[in-house]
Short mmCIF file of C-alpha atoms in Angstrom, two decimals:
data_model
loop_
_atom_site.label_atom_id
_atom_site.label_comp_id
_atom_site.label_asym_id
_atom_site.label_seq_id
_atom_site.Cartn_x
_atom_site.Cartn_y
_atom_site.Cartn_z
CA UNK V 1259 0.00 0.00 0.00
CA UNK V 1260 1.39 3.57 -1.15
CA UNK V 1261 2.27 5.97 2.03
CA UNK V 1262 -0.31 8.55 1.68
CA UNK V 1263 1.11 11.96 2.26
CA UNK V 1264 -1.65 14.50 3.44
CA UNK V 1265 -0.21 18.23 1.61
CA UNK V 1266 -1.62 20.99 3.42
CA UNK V 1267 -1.70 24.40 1.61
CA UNK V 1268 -3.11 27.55 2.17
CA UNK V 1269 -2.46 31.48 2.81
CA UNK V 1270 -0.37 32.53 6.24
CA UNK V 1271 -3.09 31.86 8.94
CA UNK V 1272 -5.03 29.93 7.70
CA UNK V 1273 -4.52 26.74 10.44
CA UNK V 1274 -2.47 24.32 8.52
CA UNK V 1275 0.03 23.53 11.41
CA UNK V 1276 -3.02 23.19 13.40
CA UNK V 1277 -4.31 20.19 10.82
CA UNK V 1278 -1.10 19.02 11.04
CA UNK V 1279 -0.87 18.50 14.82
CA UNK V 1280 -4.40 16.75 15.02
CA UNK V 1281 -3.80 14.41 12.25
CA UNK V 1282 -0.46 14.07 14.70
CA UNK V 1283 -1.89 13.61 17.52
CA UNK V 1284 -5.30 11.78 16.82
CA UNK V 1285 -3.70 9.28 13.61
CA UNK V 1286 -0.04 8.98 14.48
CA UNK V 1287 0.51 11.15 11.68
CA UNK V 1288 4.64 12.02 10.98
CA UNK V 1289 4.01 15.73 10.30
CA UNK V 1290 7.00 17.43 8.15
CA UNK V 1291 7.45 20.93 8.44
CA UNK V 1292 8.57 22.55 4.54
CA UNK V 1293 10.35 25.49 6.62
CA UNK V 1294 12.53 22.67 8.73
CA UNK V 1295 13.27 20.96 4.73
CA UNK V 1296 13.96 24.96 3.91
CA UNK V 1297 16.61 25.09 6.98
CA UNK V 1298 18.51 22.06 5.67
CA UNK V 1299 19.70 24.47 2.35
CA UNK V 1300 20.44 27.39 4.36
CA UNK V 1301 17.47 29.42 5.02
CA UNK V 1302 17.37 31.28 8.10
CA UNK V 1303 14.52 31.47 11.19
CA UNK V 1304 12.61 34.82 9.04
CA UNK V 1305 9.63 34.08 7.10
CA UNK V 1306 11.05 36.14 4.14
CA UNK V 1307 13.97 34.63 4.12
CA UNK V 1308 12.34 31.00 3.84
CA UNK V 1309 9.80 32.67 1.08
CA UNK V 1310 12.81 33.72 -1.16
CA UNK V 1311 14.85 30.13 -0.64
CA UNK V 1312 11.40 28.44 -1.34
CA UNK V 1313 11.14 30.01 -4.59
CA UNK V 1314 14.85 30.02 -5.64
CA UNK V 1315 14.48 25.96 -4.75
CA UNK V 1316 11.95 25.61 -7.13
CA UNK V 1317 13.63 26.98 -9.74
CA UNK V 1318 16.51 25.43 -9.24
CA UNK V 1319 15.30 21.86 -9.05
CA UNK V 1320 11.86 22.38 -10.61
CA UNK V 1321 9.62 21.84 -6.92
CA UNK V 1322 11.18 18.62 -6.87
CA UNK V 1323 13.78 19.46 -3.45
CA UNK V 1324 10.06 18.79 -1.23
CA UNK V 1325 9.50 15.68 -2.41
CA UNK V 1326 13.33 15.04 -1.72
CA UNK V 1327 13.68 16.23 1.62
CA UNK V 1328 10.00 14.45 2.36
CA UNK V 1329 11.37 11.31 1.17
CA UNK V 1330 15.18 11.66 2.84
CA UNK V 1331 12.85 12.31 6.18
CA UNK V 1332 10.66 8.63 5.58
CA UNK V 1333 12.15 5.61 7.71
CA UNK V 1334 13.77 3.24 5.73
CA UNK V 1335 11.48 0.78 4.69
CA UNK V 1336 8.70 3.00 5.05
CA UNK V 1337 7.73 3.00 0.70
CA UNK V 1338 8.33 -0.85 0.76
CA UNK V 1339 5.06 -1.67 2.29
CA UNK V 1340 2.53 -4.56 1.98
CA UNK V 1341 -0.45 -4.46 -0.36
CA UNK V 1342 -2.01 -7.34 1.74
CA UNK V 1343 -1.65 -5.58 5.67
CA UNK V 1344 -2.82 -2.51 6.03
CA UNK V 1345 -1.44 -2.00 9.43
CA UNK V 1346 1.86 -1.22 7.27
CA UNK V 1347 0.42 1.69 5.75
CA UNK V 1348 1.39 5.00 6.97
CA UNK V 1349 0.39 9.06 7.23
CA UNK V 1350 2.43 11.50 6.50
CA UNK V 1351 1.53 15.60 7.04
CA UNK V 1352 3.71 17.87 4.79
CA UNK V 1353 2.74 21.34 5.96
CA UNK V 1354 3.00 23.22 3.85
CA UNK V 1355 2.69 23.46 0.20
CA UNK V 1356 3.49 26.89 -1.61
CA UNK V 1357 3.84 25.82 -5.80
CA UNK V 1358 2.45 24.39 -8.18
CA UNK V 1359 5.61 22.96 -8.76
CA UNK V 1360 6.13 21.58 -5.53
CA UNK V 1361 2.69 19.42 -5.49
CA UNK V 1362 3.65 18.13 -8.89
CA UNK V 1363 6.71 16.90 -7.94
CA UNK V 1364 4.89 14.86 -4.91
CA UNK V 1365 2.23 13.57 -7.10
CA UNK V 1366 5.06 12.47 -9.39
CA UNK V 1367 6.95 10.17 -7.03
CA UNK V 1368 6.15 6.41 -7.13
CA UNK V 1369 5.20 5.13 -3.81
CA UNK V 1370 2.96 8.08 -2.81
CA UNK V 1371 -0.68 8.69 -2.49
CA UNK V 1372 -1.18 12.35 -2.17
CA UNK V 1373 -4.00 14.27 -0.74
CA UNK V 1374 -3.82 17.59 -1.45
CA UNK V 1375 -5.81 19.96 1.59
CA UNK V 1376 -6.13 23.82 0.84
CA UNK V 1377 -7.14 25.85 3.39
CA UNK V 1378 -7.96 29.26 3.24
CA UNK V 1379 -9.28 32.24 5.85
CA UNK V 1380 -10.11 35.80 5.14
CA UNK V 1381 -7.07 38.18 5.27
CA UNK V 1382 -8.35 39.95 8.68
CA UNK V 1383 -8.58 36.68 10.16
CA UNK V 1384 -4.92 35.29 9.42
CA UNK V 1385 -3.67 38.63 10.32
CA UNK V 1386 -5.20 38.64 13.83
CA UNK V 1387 -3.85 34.82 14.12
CA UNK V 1388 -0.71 35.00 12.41
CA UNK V 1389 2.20 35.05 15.21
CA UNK V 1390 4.25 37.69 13.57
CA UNK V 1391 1.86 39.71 13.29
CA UNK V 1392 4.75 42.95 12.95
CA UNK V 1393 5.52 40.88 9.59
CA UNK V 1394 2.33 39.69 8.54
CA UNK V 1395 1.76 42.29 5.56
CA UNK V 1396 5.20 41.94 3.78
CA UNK V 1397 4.77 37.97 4.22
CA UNK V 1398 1.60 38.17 2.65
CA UNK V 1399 2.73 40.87 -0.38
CA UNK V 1400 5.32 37.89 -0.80
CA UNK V 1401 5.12 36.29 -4.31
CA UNK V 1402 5.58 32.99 -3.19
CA UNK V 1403 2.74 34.15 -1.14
CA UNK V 1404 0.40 35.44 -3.49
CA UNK V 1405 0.96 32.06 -5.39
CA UNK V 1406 -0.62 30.05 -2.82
CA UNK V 1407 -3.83 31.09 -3.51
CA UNK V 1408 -3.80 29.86 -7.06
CA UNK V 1409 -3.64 25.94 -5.16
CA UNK V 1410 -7.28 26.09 -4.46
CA UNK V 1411 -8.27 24.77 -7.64
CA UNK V 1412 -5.95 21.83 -7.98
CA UNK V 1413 -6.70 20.65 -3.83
CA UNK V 1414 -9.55 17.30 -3.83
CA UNK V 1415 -10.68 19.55 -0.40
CA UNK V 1416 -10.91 23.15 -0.14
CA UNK V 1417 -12.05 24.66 3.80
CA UNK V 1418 -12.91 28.14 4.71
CA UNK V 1419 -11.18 27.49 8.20
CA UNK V 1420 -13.50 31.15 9.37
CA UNK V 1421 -16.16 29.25 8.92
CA UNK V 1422 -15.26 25.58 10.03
CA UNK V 1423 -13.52 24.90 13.88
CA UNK V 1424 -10.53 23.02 13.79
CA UNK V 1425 -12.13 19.84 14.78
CA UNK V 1426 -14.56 19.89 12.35
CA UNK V 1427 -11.70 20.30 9.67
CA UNK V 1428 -9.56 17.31 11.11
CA UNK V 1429 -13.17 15.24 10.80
CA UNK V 1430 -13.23 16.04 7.31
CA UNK V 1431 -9.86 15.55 6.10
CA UNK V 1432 -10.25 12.19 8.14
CA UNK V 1433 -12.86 11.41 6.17
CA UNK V 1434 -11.62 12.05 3.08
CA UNK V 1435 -8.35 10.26 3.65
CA UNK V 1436 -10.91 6.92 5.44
CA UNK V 1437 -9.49 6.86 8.22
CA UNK V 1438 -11.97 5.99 10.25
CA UNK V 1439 -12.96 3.01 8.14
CA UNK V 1440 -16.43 2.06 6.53
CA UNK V 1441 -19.71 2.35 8.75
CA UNK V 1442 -21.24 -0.50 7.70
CA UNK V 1443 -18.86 -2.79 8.09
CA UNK V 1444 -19.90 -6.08 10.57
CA UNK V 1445 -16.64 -6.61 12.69
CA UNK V 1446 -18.31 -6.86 16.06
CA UNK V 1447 -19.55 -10.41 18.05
CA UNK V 1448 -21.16 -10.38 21.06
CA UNK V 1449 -21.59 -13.06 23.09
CA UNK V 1450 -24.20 -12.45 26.32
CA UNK V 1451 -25.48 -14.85 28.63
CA UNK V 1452 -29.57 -15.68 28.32
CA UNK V 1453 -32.05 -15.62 30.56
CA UNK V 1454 -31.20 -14.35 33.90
CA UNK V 1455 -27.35 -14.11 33.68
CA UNK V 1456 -26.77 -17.67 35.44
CA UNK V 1457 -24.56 -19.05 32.97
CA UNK V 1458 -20.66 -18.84 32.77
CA UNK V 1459 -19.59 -17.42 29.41
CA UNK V 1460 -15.95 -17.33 29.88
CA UNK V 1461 -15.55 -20.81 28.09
CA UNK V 1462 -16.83 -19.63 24.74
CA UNK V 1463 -14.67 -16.15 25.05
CA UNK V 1464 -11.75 -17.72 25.79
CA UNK V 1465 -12.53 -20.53 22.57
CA UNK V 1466 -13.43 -17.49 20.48
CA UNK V 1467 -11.00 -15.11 21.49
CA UNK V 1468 -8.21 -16.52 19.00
CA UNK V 1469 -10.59 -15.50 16.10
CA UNK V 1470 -10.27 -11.40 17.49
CA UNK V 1471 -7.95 -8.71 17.13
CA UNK V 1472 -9.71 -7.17 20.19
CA UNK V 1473 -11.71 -8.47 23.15
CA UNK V 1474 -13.66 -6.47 25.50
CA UNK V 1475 -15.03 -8.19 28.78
CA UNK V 1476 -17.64 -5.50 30.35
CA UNK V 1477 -18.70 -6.06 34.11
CA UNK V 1478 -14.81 -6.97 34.98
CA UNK V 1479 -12.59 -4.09 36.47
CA UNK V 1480 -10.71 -3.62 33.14
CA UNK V 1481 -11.39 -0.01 31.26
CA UNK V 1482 -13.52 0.04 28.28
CA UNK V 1483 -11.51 1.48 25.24
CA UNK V 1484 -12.11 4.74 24.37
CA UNK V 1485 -14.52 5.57 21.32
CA UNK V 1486 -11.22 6.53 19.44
CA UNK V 1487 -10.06 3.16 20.07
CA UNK V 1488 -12.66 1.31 18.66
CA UNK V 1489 -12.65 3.75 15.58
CA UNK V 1490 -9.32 2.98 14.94
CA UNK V 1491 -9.75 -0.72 15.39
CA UNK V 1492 -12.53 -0.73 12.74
CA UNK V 1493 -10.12 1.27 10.51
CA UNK V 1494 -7.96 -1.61 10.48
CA UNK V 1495 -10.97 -3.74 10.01
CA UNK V 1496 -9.76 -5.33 13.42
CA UNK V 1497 -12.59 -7.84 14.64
CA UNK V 1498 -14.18 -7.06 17.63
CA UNK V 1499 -15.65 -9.83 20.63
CA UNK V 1500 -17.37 -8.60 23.36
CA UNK V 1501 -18.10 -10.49 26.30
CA UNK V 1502 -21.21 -9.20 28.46
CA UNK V 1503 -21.84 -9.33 32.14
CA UNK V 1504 -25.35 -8.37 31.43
CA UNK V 1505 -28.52 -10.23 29.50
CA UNK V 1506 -29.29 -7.02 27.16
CA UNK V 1507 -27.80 -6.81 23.61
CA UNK V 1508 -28.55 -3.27 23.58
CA UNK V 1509 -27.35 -1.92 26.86
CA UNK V 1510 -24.36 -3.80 26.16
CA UNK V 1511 -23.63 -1.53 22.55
CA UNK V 1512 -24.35 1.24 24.68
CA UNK V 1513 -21.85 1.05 27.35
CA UNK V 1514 -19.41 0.53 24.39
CA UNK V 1515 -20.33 3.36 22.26
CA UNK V 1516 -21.11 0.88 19.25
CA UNK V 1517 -23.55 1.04 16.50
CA UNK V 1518 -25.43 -1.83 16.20
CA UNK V 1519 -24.75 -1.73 11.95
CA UNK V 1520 -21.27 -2.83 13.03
CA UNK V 1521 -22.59 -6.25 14.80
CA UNK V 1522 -22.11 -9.16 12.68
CA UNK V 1523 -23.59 -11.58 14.91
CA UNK V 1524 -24.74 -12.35 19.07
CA UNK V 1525 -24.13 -15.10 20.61
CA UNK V 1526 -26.81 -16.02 23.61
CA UNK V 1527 -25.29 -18.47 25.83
CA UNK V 1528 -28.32 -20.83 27.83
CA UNK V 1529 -27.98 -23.66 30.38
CA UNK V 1530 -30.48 -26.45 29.83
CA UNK V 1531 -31.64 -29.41 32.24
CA UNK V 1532 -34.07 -30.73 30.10
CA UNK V 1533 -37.43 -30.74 31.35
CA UNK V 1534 -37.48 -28.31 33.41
CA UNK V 1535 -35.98 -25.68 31.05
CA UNK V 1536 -37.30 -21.90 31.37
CA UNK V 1537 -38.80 -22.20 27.84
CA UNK V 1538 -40.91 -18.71 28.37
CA UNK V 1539 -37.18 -16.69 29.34
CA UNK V 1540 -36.04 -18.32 26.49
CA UNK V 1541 -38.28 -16.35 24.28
CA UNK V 1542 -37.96 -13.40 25.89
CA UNK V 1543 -34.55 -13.23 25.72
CA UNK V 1544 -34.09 -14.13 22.29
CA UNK V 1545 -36.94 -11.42 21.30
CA UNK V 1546 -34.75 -8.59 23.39
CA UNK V 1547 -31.34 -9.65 21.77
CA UNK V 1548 -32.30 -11.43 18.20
CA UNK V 1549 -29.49 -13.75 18.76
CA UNK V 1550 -27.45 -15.05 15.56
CA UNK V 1551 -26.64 -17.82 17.50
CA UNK V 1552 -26.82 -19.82 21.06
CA UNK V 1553 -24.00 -21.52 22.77
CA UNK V 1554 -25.69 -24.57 24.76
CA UNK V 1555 -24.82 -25.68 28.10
CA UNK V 1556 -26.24 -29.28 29.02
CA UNK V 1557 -26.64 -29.87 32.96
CA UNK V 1558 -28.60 -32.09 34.57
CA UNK V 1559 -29.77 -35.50 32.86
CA UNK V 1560 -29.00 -34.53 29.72
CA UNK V 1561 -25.33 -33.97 30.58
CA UNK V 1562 -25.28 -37.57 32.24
CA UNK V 1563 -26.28 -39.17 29.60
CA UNK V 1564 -24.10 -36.84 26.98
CA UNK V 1565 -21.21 -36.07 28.61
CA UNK V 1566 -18.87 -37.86 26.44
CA UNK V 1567 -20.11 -36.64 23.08
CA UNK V 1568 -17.52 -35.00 21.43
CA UNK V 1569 -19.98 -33.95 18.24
CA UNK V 1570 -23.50 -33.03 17.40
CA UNK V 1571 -24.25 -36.67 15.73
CA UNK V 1572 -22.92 -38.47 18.74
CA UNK V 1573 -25.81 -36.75 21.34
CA UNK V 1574 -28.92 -38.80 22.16
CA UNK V 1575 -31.87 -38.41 20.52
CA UNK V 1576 -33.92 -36.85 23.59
CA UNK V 1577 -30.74 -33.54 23.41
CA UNK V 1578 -31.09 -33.43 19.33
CA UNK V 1579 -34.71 -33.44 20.03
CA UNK V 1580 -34.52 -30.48 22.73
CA UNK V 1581 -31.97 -28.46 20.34
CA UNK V 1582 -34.35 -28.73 17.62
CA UNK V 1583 -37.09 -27.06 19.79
CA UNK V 1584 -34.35 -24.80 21.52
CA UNK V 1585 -33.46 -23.66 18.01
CA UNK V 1586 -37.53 -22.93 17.05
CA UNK V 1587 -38.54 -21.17 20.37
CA UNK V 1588 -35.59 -18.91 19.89
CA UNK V 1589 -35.49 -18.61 16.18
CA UNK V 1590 -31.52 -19.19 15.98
CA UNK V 1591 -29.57 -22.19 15.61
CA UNK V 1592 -27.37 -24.11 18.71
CA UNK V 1593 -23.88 -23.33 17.31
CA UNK V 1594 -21.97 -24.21 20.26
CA UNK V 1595 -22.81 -27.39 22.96
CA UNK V 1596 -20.97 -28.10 26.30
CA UNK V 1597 -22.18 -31.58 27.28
CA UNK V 1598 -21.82 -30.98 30.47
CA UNK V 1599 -20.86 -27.57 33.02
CA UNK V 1600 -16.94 -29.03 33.86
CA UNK V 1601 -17.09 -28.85 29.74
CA UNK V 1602 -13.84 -26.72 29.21
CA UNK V 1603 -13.78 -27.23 25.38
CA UNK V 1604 -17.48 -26.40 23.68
CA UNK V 1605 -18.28 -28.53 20.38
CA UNK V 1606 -18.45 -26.56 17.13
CA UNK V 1607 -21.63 -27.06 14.72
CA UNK V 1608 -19.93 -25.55 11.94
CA UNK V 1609 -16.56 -23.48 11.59
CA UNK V 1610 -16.41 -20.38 13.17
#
């Protein structure tokens, strides 16, 4: 996957270090600063100075010493990623863009997938935030300067940053760049206990759990991620298990800040004696939580006369006969059976 370098242009003012830092902070962005590229062929700390070497560099190497010093900053590997992960990819924040010339020769280098930002702000307002503000009017008579402006048409995002707060400009660059993945995608399992709670789940997490890039366990004393977490998880289209303390699907989302379009499927975990089974919680529960699944714990006589089945075909024909109504009262199918409670190791109706 190509490094995609985020270029930021816009007039003096106009917050582009400030989209910079939040990409930073928020995405792990490496944010490259043209002015620190500038230093490394002699300019010194004034902004005029650093206008003039920007446009001598240009026409002395055509726009292409950005793209040189952006490169010469990369780690080593860091344009030999994998098409197949994309945990290898990575962000990079060149801030700022001032040429034509200079976004050309960006767009031009194998390797890199540029997105090209332009912001832009009334010239009152990047006065009164500019922090030089003695210099502010001979910066902005600048040619290089003046040329900025003239970026606007070739950017795939253009923001009026007078009109948008920062955070609302970081949301849509994120957007634009997918970073926080696709909303519909199903990475999320839950698996909850039925009926009143009085069922041990941890066997089935801890089977499951290999399947997961993440696990969550609510009720136990460990945090809940944050929502930026999870967003970032789904990003990487990281699957997501949760185990629940509680017998409510929806609560459970809830506490977690997840949309229930990301649930792929629930798993409703029941204990069974046979008999004298709670057939009317049963229904209940799978009407509140629409299980996708249930996970079947046999106890009493049915786990003395099953407890050395080791798959579906080898249980007796009174348990297939109370899955089968199991499976109709709660409209889902018994995917997972633990002959017995001591069962460590749950039997799998089909591949997970």
């Amino acid at each position: 996957m190509a490094v995609t370098v985020v270029v930021v242009s816009g007039p003096i003012g106009a917050g582009k270090t400030t989209l910079a830092q939040g990409l930073a902070r928020r995405f792990g962005a490496l944010h490259l600063h043209s002015k620190d590229l500038l230093r490394g062929h002699g300019g010194d700390g004034s902004r005029r100075a650093l206008q003039d070497l920007s446009v001598t560099r240009d026409r002395a190497t055509g726009g292409r010493w950005l793209v040189e010093g952006v490169v010469a900053a990369l780690p080593g590997q860091c344009l030999a990623v994998s098409s197949r992960a994309n945990k290898t990819s990575r962000l990079i924040t060149v801030d700022a863009v001032s040429s034509k010339a200079q976004l050309d020769g960006l767009r031009g280098r194998p390797g890199l997938r540029v997105v090209h930002v332009h912001l832009e702000a009334p010239e009152p307002e990047q006065a009164l935030r500019c922090a030089e503000p003695d210099t502010f009017e001979t910066a902005w008579a600048h040619p290089a300067e003046r040329a900025v402006h003239e970026l606007a048409s070739l950017a795939e995002l253009v923001v009026d940053t007078a009109k948008v707060p920062p955070e609302a400009v970081l949301v849509r660059v994120a957007s634009r760049l997918g970073l926080y993945g696709r909303t519909g995608e199903r990475l999320v399992d839950l698996v909850i206990p039925g009926l009143h709670g009085d069922v041990d789940t941890r066997p089935l997490t801890a089977q499951l759990a290999p399947h997961y890039e993440v696990l969550l366990r609510l009720g136990v004393p460990d945090p809940v991620p944050l929502r930026e977490e999870l967003e970032d998880a789904f990003a990487r289209r990281h699957r997501v298990l949760i185990e629940s303390a509680g017998t409510m699907a929806s609560v459970c989302l809830a506490a977690t800040g997840i949309a229930p379009g990301r649930v792929r499927r629930i798993v409703m975990v029941c204990r069974s004696e046979g008999p004298t089974f709670n057939w009317v919680g049963l229904r209940e529960a799978a009407s509140l939580n629409g299980p996708t699944d249930l996970a079947l714990v046999l106890a009493g006589d049915l786990a003395s006369t099953n407890w050395a089945a080791r798959r579906f075909d080898q249980l007796t024909d009174a348990a297939r006969h109370h899955l089968e109504e199991l499976e109709r009262v709660a409209g889902a199918p018994v995917s997972f059976l633990a002959p017995s409670p001591q069962a460590r190791h749950l039997i799998e109706r089909r591949p997970w």
